[in-house]
PDB file of C-alpha atoms (C1' of nucleotides) in Angstrom:
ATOM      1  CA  UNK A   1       0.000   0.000   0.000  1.00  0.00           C
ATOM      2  CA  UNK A   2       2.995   2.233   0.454  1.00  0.00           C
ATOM      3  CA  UNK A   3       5.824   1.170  -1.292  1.00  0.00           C
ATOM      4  CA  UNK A   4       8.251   2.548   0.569  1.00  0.00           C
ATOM      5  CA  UNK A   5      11.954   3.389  -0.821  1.00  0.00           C
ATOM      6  CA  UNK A   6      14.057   2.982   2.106  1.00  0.00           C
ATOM      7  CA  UNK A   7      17.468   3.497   0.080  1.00  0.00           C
ATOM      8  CA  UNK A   8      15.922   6.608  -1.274  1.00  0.00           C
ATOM      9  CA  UNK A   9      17.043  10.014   0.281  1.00  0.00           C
ATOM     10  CA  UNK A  10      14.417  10.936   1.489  1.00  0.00           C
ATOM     11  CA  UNK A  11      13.685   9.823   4.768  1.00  0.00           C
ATOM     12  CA  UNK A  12      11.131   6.937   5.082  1.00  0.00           C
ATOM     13  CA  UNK A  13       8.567   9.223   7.819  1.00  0.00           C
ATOM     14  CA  UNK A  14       8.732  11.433   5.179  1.00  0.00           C
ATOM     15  CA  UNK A  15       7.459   9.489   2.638  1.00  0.00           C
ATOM     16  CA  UNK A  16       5.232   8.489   4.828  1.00  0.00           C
ATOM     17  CA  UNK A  17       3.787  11.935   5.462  1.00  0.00           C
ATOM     18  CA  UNK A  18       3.500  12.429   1.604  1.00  0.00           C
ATOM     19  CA  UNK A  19       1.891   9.150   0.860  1.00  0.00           C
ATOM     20  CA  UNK A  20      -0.702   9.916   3.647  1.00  0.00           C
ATOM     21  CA  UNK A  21      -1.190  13.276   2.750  1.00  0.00           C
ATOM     22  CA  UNK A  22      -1.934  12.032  -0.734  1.00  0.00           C
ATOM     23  CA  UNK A  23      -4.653   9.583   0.571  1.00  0.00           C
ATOM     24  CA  UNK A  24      -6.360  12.630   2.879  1.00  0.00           C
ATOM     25  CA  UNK A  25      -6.798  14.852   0.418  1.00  0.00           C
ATOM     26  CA  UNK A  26      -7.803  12.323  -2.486  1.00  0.00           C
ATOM     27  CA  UNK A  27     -10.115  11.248   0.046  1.00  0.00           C
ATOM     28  CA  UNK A  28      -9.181   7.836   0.115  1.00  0.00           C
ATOM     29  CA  UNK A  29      -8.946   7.850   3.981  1.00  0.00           C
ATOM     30  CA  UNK A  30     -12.263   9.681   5.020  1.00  0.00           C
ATOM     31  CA  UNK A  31     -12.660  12.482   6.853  1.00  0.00           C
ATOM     32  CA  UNK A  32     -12.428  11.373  10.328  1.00  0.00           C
ATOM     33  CA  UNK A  33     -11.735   8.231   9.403  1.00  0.00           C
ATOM     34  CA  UNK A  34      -9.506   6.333  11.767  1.00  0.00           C
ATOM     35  CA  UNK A  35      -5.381   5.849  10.507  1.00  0.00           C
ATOM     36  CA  UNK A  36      -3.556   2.466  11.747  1.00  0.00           C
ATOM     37  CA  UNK A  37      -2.200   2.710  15.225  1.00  0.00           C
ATOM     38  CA  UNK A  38       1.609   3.631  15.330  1.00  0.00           C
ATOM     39  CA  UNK A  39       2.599   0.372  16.163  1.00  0.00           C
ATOM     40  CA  UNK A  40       0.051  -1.806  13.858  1.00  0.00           C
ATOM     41  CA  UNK A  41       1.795   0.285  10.987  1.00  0.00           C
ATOM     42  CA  UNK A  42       5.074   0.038  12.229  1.00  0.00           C
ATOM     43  CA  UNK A  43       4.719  -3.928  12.226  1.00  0.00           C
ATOM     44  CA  UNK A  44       2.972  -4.246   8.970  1.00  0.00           C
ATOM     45  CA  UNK A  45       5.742  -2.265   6.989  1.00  0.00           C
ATOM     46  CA  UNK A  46       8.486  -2.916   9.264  1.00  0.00           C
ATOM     47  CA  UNK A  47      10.067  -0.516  10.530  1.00  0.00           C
ATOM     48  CA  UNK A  48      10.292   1.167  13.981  1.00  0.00           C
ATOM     49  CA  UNK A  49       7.398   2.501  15.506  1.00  0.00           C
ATOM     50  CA  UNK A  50       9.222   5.814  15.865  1.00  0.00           C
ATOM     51  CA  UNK A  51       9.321   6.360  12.538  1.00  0.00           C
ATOM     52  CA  UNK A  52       5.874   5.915  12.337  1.00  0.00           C
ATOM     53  CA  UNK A  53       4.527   8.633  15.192  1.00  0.00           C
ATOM     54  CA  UNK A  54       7.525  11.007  13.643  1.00  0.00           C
ATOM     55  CA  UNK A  55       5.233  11.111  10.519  1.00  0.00           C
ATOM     56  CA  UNK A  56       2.149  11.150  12.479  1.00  0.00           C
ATOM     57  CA  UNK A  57       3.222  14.252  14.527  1.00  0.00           C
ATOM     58  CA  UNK A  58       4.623  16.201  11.373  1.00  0.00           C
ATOM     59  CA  UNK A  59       1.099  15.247   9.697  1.00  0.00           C
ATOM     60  CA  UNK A  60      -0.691  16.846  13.138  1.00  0.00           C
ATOM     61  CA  UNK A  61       1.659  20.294  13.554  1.00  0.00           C
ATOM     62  CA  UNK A  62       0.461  20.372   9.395  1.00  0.00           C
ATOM     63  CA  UNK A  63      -3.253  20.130  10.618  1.00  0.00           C
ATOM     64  CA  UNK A  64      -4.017  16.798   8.229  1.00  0.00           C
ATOM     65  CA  UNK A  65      -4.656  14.187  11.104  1.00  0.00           C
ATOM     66  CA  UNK A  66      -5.189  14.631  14.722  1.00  0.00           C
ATOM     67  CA  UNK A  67      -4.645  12.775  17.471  1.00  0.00           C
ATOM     68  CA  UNK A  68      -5.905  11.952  20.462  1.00  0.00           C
ATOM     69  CA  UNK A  69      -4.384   9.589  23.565  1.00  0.00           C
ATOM     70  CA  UNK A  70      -5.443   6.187  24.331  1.00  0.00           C
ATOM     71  CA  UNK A  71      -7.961   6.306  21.409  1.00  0.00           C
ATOM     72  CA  UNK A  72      -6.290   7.161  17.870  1.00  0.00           C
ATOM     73  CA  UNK A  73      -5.204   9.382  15.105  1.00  0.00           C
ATOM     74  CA  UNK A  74      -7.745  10.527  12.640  1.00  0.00           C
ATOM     75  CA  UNK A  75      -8.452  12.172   9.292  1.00  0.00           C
ATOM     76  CA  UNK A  76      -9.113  16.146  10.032  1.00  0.00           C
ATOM     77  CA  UNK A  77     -11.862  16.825   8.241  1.00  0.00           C
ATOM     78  CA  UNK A  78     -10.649  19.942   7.117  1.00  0.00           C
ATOM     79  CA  UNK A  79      -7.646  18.490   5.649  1.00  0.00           C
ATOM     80  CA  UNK A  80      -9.398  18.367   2.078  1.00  0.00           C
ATOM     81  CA  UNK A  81      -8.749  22.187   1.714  1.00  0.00           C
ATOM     82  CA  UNK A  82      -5.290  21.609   2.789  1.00  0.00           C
ATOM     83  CA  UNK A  83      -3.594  20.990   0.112  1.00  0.00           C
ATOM     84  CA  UNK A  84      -3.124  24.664  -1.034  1.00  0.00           C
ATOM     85  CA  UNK A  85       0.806  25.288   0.039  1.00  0.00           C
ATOM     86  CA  UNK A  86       1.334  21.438  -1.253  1.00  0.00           C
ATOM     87  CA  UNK A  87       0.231  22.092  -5.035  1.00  0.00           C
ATOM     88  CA  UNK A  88       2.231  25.398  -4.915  1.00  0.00           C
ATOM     89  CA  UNK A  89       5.051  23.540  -3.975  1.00  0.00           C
ATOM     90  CA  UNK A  90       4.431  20.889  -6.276  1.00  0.00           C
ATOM     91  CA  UNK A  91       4.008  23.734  -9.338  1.00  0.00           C
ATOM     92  CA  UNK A  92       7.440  24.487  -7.921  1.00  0.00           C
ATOM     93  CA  UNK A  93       9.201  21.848  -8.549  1.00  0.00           C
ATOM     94  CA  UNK A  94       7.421  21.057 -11.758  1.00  0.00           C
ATOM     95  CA  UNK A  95       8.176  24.457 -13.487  1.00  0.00           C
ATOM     96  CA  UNK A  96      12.263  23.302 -12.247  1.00  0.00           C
ATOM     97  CA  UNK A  97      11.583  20.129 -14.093  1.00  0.00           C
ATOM     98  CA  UNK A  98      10.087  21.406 -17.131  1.00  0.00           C
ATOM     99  CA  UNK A  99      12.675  23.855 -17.491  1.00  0.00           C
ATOM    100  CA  UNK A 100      15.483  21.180 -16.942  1.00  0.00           C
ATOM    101  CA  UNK A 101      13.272  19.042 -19.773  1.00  0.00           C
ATOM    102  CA  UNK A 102      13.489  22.346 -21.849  1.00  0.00           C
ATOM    103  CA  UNK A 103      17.144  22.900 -21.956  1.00  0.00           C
ATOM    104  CA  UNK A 104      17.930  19.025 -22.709  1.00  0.00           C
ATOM    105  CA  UNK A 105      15.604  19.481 -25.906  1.00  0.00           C
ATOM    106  CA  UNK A 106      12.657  17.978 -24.833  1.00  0.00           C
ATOM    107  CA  UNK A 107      10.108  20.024 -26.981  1.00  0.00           C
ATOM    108  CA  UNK A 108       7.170  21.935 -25.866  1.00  0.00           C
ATOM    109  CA  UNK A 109       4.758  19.318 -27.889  1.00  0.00           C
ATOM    110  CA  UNK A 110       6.421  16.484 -26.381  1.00  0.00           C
ATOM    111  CA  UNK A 111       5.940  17.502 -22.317  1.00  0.00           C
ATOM    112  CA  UNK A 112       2.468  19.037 -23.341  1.00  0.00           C
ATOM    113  CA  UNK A 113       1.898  15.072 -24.656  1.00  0.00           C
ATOM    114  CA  UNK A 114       3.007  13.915 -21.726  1.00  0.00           C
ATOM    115  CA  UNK A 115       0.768  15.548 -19.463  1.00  0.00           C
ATOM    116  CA  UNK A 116      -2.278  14.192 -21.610  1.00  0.00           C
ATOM    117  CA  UNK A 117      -1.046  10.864 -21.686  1.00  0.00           C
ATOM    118  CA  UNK A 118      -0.625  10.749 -17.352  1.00  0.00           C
ATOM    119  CA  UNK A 119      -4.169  12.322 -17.543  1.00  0.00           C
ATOM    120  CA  UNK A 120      -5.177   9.396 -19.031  1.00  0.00           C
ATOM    121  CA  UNK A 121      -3.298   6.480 -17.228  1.00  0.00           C
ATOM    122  CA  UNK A 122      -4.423   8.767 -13.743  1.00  0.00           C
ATOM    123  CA  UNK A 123      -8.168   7.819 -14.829  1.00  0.00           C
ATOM    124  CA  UNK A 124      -6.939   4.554 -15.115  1.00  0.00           C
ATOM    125  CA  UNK A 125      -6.942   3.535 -11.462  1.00  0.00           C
TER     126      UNK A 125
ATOM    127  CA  UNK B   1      27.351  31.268 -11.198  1.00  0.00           C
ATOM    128  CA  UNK B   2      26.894  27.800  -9.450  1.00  0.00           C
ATOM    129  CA  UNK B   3      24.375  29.099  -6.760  1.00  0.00           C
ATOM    130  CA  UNK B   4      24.564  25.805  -4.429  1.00  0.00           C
ATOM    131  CA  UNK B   5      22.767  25.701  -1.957  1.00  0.00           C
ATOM    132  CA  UNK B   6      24.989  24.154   0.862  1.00  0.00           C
ATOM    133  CA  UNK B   7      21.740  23.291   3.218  1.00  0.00           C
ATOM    134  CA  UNK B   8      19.737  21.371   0.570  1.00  0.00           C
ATOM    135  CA  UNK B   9      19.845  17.403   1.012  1.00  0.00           C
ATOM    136  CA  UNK B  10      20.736  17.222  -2.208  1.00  0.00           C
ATOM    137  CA  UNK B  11      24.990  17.141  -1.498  1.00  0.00           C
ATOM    138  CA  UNK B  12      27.481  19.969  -2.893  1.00  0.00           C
ATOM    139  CA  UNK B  13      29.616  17.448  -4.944  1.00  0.00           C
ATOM    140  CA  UNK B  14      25.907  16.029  -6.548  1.00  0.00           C
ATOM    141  CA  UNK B  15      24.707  19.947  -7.075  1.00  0.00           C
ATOM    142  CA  UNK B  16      27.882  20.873  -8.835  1.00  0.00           C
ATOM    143  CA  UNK B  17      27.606  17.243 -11.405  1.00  0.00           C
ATOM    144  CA  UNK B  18      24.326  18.450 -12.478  1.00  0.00           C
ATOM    145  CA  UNK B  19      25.029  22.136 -12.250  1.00  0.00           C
ATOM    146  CA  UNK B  20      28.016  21.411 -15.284  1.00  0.00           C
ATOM    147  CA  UNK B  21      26.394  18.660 -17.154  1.00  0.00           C
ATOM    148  CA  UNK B  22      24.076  21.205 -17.574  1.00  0.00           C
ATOM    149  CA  UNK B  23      26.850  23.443 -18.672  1.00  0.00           C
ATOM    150  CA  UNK B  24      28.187  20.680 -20.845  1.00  0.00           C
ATOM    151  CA  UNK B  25      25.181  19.571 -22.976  1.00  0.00           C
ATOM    152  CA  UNK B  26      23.764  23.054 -23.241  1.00  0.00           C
ATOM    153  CA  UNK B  27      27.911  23.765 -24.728  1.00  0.00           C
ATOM    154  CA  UNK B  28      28.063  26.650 -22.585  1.00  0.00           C
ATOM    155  CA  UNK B  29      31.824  24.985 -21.710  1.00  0.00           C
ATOM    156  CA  UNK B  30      32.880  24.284 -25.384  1.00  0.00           C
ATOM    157  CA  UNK B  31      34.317  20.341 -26.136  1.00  0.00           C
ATOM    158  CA  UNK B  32      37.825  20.383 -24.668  1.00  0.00           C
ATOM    159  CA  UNK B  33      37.953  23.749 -22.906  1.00  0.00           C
ATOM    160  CA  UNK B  34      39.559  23.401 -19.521  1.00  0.00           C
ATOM    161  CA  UNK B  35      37.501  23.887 -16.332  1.00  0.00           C
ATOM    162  CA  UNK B  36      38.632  25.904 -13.750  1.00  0.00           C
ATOM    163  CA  UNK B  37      41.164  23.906 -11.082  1.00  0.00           C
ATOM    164  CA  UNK B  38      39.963  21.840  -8.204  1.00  0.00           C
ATOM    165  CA  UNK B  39      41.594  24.316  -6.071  1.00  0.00           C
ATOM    166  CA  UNK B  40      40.391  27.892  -7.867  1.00  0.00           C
ATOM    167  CA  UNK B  41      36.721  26.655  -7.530  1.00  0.00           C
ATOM    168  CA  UNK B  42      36.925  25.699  -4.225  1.00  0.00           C
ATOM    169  CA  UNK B  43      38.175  29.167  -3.234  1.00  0.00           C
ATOM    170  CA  UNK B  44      35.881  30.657  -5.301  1.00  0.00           C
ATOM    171  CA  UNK B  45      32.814  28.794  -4.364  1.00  0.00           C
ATOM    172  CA  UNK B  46      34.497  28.669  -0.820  1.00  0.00           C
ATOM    173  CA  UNK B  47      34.155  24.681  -0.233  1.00  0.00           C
ATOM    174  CA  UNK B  48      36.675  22.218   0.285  1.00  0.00           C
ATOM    175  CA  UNK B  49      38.591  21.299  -2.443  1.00  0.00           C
ATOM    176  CA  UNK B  50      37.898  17.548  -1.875  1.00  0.00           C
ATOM    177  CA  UNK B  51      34.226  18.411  -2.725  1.00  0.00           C
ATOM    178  CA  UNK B  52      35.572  19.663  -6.109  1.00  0.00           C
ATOM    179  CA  UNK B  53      37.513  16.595  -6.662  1.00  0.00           C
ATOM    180  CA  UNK B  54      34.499  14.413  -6.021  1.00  0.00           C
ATOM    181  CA  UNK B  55      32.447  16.448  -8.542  1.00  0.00           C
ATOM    182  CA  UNK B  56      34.909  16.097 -11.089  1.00  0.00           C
ATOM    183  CA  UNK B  57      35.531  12.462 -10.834  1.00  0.00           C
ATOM    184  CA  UNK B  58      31.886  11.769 -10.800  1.00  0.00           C
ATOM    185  CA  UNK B  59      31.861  13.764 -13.946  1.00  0.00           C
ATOM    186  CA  UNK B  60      34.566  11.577 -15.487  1.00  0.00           C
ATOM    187  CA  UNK B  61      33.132   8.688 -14.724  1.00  0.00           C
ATOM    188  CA  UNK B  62      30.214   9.573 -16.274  1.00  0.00           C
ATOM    189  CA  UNK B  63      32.200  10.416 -19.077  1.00  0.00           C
ATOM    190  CA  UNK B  64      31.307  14.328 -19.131  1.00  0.00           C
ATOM    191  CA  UNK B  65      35.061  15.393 -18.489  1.00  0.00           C
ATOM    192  CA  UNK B  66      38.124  13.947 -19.312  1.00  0.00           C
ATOM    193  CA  UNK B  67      41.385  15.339 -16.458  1.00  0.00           C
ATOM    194  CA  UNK B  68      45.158  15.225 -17.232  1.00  0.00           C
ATOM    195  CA  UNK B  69      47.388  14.648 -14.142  1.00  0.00           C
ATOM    196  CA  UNK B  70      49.628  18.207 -14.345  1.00  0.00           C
ATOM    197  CA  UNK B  71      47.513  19.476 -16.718  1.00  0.00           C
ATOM    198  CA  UNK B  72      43.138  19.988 -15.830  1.00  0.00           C
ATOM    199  CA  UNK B  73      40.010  18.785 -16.176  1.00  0.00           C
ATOM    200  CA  UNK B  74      38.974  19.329 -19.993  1.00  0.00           C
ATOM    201  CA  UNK B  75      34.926  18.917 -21.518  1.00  0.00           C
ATOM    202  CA  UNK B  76      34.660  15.747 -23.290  1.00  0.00           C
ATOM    203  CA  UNK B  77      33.771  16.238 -26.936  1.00  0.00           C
ATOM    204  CA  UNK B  78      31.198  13.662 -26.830  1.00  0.00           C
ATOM    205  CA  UNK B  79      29.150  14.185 -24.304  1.00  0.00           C
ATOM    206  CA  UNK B  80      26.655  16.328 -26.240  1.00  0.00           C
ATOM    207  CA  UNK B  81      24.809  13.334 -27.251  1.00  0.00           C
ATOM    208  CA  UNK B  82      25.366  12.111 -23.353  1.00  0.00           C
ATOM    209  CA  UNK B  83      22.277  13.332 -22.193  1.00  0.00           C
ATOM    210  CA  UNK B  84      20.161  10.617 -23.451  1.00  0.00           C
ATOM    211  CA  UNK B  85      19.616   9.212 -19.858  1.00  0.00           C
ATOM    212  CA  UNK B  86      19.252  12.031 -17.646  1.00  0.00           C
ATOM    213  CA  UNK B  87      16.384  13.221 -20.281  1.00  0.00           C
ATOM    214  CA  UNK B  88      14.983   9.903 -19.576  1.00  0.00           C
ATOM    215  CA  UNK B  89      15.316  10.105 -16.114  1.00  0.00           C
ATOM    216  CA  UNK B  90      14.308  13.498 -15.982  1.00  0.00           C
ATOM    217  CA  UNK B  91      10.780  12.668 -17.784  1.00  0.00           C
ATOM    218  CA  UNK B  92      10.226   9.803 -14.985  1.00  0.00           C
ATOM    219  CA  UNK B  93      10.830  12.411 -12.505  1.00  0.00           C
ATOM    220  CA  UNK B  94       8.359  15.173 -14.220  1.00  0.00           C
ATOM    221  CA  UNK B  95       5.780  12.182 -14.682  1.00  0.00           C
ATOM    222  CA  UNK B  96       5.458  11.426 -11.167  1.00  0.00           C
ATOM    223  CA  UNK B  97       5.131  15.311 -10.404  1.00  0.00           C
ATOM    224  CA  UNK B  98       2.432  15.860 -12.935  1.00  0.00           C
ATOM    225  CA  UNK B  99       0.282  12.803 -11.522  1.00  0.00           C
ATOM    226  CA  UNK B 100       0.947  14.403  -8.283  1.00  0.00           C
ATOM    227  CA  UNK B 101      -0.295  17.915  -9.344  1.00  0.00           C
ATOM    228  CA  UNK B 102      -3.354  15.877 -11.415  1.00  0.00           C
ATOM    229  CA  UNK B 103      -4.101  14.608  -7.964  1.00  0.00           C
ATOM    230  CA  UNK B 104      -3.930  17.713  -6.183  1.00  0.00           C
ATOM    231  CA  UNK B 105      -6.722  19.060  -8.775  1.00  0.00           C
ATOM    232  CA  UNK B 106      -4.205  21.116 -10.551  1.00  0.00           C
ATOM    233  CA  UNK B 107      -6.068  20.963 -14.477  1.00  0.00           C
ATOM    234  CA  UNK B 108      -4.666  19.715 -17.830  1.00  0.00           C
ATOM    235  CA  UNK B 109      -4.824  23.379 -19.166  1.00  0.00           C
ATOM    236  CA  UNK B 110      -3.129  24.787 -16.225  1.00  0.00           C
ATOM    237  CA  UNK B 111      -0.349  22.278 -16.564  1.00  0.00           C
ATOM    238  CA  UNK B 112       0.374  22.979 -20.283  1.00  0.00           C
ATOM    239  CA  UNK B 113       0.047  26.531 -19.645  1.00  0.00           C
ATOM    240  CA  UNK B 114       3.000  26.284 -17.252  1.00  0.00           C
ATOM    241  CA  UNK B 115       5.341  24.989 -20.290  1.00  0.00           C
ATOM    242  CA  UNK B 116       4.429  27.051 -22.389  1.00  0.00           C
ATOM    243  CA  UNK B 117       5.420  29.673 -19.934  1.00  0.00           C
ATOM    244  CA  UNK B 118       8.162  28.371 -18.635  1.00  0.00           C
ATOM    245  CA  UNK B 119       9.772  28.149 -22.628  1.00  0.00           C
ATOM    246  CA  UNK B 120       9.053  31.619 -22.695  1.00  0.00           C
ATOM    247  CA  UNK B 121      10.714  32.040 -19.376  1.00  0.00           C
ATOM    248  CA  UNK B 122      13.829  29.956 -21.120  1.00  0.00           C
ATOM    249  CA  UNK B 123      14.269  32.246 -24.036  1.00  0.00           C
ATOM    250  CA  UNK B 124      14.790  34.703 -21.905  1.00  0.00           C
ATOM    251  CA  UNK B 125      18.447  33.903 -20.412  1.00  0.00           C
TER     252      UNK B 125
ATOM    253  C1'  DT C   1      66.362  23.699 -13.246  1.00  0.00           C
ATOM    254  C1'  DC C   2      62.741  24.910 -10.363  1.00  0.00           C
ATOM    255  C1'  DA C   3      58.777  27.181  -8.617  1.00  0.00           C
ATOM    256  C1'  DA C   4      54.059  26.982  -9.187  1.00  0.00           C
ATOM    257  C1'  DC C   5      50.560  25.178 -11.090  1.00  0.00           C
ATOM    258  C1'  DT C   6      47.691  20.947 -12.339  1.00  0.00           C
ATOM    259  C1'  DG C   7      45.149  16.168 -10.820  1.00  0.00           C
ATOM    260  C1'  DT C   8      45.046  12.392  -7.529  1.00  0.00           C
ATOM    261  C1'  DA C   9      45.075   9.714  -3.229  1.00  0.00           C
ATOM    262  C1'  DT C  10      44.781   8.962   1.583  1.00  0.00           C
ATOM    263  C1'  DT C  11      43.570   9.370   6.321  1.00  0.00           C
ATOM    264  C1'  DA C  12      41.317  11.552  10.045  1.00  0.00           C
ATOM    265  C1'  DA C  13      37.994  14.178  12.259  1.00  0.00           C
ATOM    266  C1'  DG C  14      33.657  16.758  12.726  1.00  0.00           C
ATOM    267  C1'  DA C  15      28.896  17.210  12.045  1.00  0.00           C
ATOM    268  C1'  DG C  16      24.367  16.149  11.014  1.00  0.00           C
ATOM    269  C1'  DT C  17      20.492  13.138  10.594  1.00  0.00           C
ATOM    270  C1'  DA C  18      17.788   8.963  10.021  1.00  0.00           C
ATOM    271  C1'  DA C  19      16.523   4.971  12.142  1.00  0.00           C
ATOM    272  C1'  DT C  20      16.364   1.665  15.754  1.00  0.00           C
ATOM    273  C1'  DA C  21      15.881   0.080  20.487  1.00  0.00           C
ATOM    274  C1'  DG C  22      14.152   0.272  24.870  1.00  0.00           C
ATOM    275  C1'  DT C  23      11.526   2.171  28.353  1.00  0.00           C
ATOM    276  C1'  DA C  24       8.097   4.774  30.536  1.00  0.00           C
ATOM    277  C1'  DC C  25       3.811   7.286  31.249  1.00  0.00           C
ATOM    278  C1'  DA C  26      -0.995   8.836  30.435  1.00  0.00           C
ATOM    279  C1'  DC C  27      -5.263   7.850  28.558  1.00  0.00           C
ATOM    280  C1'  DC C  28      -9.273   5.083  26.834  1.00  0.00           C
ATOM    281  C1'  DT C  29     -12.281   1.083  26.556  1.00  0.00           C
ATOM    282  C1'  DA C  30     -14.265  -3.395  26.859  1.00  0.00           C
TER     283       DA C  30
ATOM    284  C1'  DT D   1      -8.010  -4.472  35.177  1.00  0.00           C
ATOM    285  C1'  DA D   2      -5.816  -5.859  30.871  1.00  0.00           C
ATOM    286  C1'  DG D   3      -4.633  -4.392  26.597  1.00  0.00           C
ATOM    287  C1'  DG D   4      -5.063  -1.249  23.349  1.00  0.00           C
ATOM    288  C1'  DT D   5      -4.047   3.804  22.109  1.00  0.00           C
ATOM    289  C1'  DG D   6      -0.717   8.251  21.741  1.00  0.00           C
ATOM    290  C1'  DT D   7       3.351  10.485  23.608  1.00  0.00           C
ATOM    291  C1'  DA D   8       7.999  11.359  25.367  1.00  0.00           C
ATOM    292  C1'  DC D   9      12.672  10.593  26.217  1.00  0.00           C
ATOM    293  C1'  DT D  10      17.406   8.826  26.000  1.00  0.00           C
ATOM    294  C1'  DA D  11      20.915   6.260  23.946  1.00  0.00           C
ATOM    295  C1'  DT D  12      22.981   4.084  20.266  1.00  0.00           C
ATOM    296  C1'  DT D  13      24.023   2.699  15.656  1.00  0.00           C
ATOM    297  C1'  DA D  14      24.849   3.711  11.060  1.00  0.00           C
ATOM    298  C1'  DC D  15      25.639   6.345   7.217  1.00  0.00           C
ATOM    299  C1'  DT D  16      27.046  10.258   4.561  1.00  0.00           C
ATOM    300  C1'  DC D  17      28.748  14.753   3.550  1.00  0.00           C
ATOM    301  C1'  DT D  18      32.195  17.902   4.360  1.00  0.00           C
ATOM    302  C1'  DT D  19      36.401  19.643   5.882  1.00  0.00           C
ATOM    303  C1'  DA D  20      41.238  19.313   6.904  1.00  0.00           C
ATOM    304  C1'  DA D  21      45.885  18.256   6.244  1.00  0.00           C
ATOM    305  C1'  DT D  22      49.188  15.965   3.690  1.00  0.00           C
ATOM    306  C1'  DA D  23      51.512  13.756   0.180  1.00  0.00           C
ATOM    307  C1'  DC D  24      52.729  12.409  -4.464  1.00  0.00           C
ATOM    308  C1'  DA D  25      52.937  12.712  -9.589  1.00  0.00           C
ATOM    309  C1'  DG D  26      52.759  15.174 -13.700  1.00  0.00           C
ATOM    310  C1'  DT D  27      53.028  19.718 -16.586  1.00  0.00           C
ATOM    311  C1'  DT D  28      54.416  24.290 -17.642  1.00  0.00           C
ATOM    312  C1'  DG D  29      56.866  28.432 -18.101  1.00  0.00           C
ATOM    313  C1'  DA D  30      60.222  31.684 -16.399  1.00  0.00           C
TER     314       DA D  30
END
DNA sequence: TCAACTGTATTAAGAGTAATAGTACACCTA
DNA sequence: TAGGTGTACTATTACTCTTAATACAGTTGA
């Protein structure tokens, strides 16, 4: 369910807060919907259930779960606006990309195709 | 000219490999013109030399650079056409990001917009 | 010839961070 | 009350980047 990299650089609670953040605001994980405990998710992917609350409390400070002791963490329901700062971010990096693309002669038609063609497999799922 | 930035993850020695092959491909260092010296970068960037060195082996690995013992570090001639595999890797990269933004609700439009914006953007160096 | 420049190699130390391990405490619920 | 939850803390391991300090080998030009 996550496919986790953990020889990539970036840190596995990381990914972990991406992935989830993903789900939240896609919805897949409902709006107050209940998230694994830390240790049920640190034994199903194995690894350590600090990694696990690290992501959990970097996804509460960011307002997309919350938390509360000796029950849970949950979906914040008003995590589905959330995702404001994340898709600037992503335009971000995308407009690095393109430009990087650009300048190794990728062509204009050729990235614009792209885009189509993810459109496409994205429906896909 | 380089503008690292020395607290990214991404390392010095890695910022500096894609910072020339950039360079290189785009033959804004001509085949066979000499870099500047392990030790007159590092002063002028003001990092360790050793970070140079790493940079520039990487780069001759890669096959970027060719370096004479006594003499510097030169642009391979044929690494215009080297580029085949970072463009590659760099349209995995900018797939992943566009699914992302898809996800995020950013539109088809908006995305092709954004190239066509940012190739303006690229004209004007 | 030789000083001053090149690349190259090596070792050591410092620093930062991710991840694990282990433990403990507070809270909730059946 | 037992067993689940989140939370907090310390210590340790491991890895990597970076710097530092040398040292050696080759080239070049005065």
């Amino acid at each position: 369910m996550f496919d986790l990299d953990l020889r990539s650089r970036k840190p596995i609670y990381e990914q972990l807060v991406d992935k989830l953040k993903e789900l939240i605001v896609n919805e897949v994980l409902k709006p107050d919907e209940q998230l694994p405990s830390v240790r049920t998710l640190a034994q199903e992917l194995t690894i350590n259930p600090n990694t696990i609350q690290k992501a959990y409390r970097e996804l509460e400070i960011q307002g997309f779960i919350y938390s509360l002791k000796g029950k849970g963490s949950f979906v914040n329901p008003i995590a589905k606006g959330m995702d404001k700062e994340k898709i600037s971010q992503v335009k971000q990096e995308l407009e690095k990309l393109i430009l990087e693309a650009l300048y190794l002669g990728v062509t204009v038609e050729e990235l614009q195709a792209m885009i189509v063609e993810t459109d496409a497999k994205k429906g896909a799922d």
